[in-house]
XYZ file of C-alpha atoms in Angstrom:
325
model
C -1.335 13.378 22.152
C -4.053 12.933 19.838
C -4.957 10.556 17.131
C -6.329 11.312 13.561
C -8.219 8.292 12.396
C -9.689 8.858 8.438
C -13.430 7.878 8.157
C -13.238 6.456 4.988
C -15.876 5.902 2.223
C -15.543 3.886 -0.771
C -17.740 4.287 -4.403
C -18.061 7.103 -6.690
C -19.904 9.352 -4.815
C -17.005 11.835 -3.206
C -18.498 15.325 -1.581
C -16.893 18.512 -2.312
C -13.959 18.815 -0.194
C -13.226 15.496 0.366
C -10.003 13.791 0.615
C -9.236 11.023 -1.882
C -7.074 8.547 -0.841
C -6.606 5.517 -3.893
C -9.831 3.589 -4.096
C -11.410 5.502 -0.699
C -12.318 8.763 0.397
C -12.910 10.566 3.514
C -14.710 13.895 4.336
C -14.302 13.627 8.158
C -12.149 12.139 10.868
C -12.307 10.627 14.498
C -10.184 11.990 16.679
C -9.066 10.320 19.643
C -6.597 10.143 22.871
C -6.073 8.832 25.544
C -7.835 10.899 27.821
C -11.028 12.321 26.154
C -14.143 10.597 24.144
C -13.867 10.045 20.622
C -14.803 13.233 18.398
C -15.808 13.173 14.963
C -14.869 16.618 12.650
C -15.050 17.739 9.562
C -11.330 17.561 7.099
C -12.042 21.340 7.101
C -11.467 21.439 10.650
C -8.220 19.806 10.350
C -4.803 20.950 10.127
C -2.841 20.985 7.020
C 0.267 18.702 9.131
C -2.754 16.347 10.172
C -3.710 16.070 6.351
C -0.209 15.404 5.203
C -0.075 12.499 6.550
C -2.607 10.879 4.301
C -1.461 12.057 1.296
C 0.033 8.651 -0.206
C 1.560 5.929 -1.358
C -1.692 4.965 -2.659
C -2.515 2.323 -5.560
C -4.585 -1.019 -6.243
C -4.356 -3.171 -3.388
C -2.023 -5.307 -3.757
C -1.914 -9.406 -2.119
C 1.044 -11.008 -0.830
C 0.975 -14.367 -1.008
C 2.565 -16.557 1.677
C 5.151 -19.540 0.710
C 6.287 -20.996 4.740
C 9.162 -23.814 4.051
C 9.029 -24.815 7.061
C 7.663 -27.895 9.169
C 5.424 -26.440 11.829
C 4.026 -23.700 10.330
C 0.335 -23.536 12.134
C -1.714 -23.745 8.913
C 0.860 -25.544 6.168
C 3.387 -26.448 7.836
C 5.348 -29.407 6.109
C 3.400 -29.127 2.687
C 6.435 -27.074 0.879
C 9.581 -28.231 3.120
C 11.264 -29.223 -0.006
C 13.034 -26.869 -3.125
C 10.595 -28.890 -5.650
C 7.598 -27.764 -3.410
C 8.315 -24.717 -2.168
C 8.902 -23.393 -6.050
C 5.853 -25.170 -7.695
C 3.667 -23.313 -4.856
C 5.718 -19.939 -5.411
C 4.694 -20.414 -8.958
C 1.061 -21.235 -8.250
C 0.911 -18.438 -6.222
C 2.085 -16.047 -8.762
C -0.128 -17.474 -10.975
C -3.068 -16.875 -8.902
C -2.559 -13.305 -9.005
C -0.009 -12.508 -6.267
C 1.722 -9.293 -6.395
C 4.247 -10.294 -4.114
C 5.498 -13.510 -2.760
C 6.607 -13.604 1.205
C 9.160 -16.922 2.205
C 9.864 -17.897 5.594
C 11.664 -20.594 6.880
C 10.593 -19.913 10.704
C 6.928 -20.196 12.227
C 6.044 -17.517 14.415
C 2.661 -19.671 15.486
C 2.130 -19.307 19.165
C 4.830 -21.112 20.977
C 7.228 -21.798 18.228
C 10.803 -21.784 19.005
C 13.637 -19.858 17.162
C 15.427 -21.662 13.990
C 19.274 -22.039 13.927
C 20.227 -19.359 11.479
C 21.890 -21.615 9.403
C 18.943 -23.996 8.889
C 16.631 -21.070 8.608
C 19.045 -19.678 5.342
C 18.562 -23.741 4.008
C 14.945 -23.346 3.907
C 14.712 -19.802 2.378
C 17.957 -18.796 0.141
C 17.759 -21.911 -2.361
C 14.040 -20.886 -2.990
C 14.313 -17.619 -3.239
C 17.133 -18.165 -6.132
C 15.373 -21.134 -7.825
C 12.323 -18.630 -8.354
C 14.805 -16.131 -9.636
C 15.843 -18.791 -11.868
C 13.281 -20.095 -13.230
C 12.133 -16.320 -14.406
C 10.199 -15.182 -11.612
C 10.346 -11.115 -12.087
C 7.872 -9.972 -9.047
C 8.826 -9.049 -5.550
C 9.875 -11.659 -3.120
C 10.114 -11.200 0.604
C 11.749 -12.388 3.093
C 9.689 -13.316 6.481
C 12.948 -13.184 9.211
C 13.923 -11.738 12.199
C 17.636 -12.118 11.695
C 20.356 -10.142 9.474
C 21.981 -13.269 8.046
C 18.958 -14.345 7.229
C 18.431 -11.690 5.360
C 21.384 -11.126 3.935
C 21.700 -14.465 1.904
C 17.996 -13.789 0.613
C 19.006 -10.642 -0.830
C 22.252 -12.321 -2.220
C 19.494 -14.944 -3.706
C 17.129 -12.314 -5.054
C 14.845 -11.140 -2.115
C 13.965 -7.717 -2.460
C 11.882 -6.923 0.645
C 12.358 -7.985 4.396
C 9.739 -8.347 6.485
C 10.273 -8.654 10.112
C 7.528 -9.852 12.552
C 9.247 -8.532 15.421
C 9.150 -4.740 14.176
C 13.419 -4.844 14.274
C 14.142 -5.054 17.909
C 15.148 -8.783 17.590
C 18.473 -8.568 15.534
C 20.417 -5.019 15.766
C 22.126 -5.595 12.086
C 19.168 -6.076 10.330
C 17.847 -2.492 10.135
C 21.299 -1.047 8.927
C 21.454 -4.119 6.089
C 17.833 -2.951 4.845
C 19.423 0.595 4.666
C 22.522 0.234 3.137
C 20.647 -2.398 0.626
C 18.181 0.256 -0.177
C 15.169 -2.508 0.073
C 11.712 -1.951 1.629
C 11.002 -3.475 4.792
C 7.281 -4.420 6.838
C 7.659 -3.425 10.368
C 5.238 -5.425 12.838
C 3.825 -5.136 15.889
C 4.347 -8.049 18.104
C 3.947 -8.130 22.399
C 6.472 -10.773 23.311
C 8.137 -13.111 21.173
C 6.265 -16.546 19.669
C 6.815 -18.928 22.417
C 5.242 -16.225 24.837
C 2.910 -14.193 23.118
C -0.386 -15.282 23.453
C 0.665 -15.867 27.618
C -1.951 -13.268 28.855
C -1.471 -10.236 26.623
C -2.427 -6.660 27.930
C -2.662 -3.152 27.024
C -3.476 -0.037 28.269
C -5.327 1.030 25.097
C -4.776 -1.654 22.440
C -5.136 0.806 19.247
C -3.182 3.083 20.538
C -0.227 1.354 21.879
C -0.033 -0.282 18.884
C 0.137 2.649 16.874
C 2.658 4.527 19.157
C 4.705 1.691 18.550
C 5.154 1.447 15.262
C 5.669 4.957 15.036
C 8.548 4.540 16.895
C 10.207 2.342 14.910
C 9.187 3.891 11.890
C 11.189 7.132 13.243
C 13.990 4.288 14.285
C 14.169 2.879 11.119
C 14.281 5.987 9.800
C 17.500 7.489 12.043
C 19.109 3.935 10.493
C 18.757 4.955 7.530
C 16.133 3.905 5.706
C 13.927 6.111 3.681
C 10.191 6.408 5.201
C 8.737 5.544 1.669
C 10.279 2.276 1.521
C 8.492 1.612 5.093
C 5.414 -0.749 5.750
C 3.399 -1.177 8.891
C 1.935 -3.724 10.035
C -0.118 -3.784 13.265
C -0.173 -7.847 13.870
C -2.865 -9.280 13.879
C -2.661 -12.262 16.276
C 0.661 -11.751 17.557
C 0.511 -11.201 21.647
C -3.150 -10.317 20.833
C -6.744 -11.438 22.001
C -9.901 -11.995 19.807
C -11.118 -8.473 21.052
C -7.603 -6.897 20.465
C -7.711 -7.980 16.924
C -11.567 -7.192 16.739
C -10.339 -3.745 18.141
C -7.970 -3.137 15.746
C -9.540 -4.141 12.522
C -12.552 -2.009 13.940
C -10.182 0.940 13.259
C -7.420 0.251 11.037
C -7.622 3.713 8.512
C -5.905 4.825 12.055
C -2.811 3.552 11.028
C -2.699 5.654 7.350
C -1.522 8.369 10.152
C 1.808 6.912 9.789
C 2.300 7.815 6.585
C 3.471 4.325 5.283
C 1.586 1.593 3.234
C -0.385 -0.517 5.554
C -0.274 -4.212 4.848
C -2.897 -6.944 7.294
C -1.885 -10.609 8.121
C -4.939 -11.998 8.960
C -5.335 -14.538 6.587
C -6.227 -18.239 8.270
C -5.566 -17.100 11.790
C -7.151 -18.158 15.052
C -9.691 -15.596 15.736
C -11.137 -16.345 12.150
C -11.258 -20.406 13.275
C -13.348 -18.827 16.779
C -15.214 -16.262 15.502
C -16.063 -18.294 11.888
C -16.416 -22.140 13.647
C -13.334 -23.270 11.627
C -11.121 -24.737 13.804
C -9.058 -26.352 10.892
C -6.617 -23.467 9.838
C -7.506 -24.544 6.193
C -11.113 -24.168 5.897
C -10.486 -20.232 6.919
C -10.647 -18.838 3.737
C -13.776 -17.328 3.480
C -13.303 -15.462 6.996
C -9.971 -14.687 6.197
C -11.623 -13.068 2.639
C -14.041 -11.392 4.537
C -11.727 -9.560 6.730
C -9.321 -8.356 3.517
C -12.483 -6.856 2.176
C -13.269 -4.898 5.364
C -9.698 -3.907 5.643
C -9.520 -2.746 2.431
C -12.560 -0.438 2.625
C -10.486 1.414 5.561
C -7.552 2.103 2.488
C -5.176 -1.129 3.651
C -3.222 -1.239 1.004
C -1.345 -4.838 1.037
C -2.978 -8.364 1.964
C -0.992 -10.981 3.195
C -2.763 -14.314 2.337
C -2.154 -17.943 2.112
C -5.662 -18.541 -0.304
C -3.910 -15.724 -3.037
C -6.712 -17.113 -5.980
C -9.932 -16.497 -3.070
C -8.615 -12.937 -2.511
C -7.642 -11.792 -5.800
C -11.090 -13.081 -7.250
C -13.089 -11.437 -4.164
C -10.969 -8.325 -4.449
C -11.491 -7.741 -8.544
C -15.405 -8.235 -7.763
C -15.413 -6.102 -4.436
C -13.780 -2.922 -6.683
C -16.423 -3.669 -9.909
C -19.012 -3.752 -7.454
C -18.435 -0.660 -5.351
C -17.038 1.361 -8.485
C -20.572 1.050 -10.018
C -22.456 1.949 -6.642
């Protein structure tokens, strides 16, 4: 099998015959596999079914801004553990300039251990309505790996589901997203939290990856649910070493091949503390900005983030800037 990876461009200046793609561009491609070097060719070498694939959703990009209710989350855990909290920092949020709003009430940090469903629906369900409540209009999402879970955040006014464990954790949830008609994030994970970071391997990290999100984006698809209300995410951090993530933020535009939005969860995470000499999860901002701006010039289109005012400003000066190259 081979692999179409866009080599995109950003700024005004687009060649004949290139391919626009939002606020990139791309006139060639790498192409890779697993048993041959890397080639770089021309788009007019290309097929029109390898094209296809790129041809959308595109848009702004858009930041989703984290709200965790929960205790042990590995960067703010215990700071919004209560309704009052966990509202006034949705609302912050929002007012910082996040386009969508993602509540969990389980950490997935390294070694973290599952949540009784019932305590898990405590943390998220009362916030998600309060926010409804008190007017909030945007998209809210809810971070679980289990269908009743899910379910009650819907009943309380979720309209996403994103699911770290790319739906091979809880059978019902995929069939609730489809009957429900919401979008949902698929992610790649190797292992589950309490193992994950136990010595992770891969053959070829980029691809493996990628060949398994496809598969559940056909799975997902066979339950039901449509492939434009699909988002992949290849998890960054999750059963992953510094030079798997460094691998596959080297070549994310790979992942456009899928056909879905892409959305990166970077923000605050380890390799940024290692790589950026911030071993406090909350002085991470600026490396976790830095790698949203690189992802977006590869055509991410969604940012997960916990500092949503940082990215928003960086990202509304990154466009100006590039726009008037």
């Amino acid at each position: 099998m081979r692999y179409v990876r866009p080599l995109m461009q950003v700024g005004p200046a687009r060649p004949d015959g290139a391919i626009a793609c939002g606020w990139c561009w791309f006139s060639h491609v790498e192409v890779l596999s697993r048993d041959a070097p890397p080639e770089i060719l021309p788009v007019s070498a290309m097929s029109q079914d390898d094209m296809r694939r790129f041809e959308g959703p595109w848009g702004r990009p858009e930041v989703m801004g984290i709200l965790n209710t929960t205790p042990d989350s590995f960067s703010d855990g215990g700071r919004h553990d209560t309704l009052a909290k966990a509202v006034a920092h949705g609302q912050s949020l929002t007012g910082d300039g996040a386009d969508i709003l993602d509540i969990g009430g389980e950490s997935t940090r390294p070694g973290a251990a599952v949540v009784p469903v019932d305590e898990e629906i405590a943390r998220t369900a009362p916030v998600i309505g309060a926010m409804r409540a008190a007017g909030h209009s945007g998209p809210i999402s809810i971070d679980t790996r289990k269908a009743a879970v899910a379910q009650a955040a819907l009943d309380a006014g979720a309209s996403v589901v994103n699911d770290v464990s790319g739906f091979t954790f809880d059978p019902e949830l995929a069939p609730l997203c489809a009957a429900r008609g919401v979008p949902v994030c698929v992610m790649h994970a190797q292992g589950d939290p309490q193992t994950m970071q136990n010595d992770p391997r891969y053959d070829d990290v980029l691809l493996d990856v990628y060949d398994f999100l496809a598969d559940r984006i056909a799975w997902l698809q066979e339950q039901g649910v449509p492939r434009n209300n699909i988002i992949a995410d290849p998890g960054i951090g999750f059963g992953k070493t510094v030079d798997h993530n460094l691998a596959l933020l080297n070549r994310l535009s790979l992942f456009h091949g899928l056909g879905v939005r892409v959305l990166l969860g970077a923000s605050r995470k380890r390799f940024i503390g290692t790589l950026g000499r911030a071993p406090d999860a909350a002085n991470r901002a600026p490396g976790s900005v830095a790698v949203a701006l690189a992802a977006i010039a590869q055509g991410v289109q969604i940012i997960r983030a916990h500092d949503v005012a940082e990215h928003v400003q960086a990202i509304a000066l990154w466009r100006a800037a590039v726009a008037h190259r």
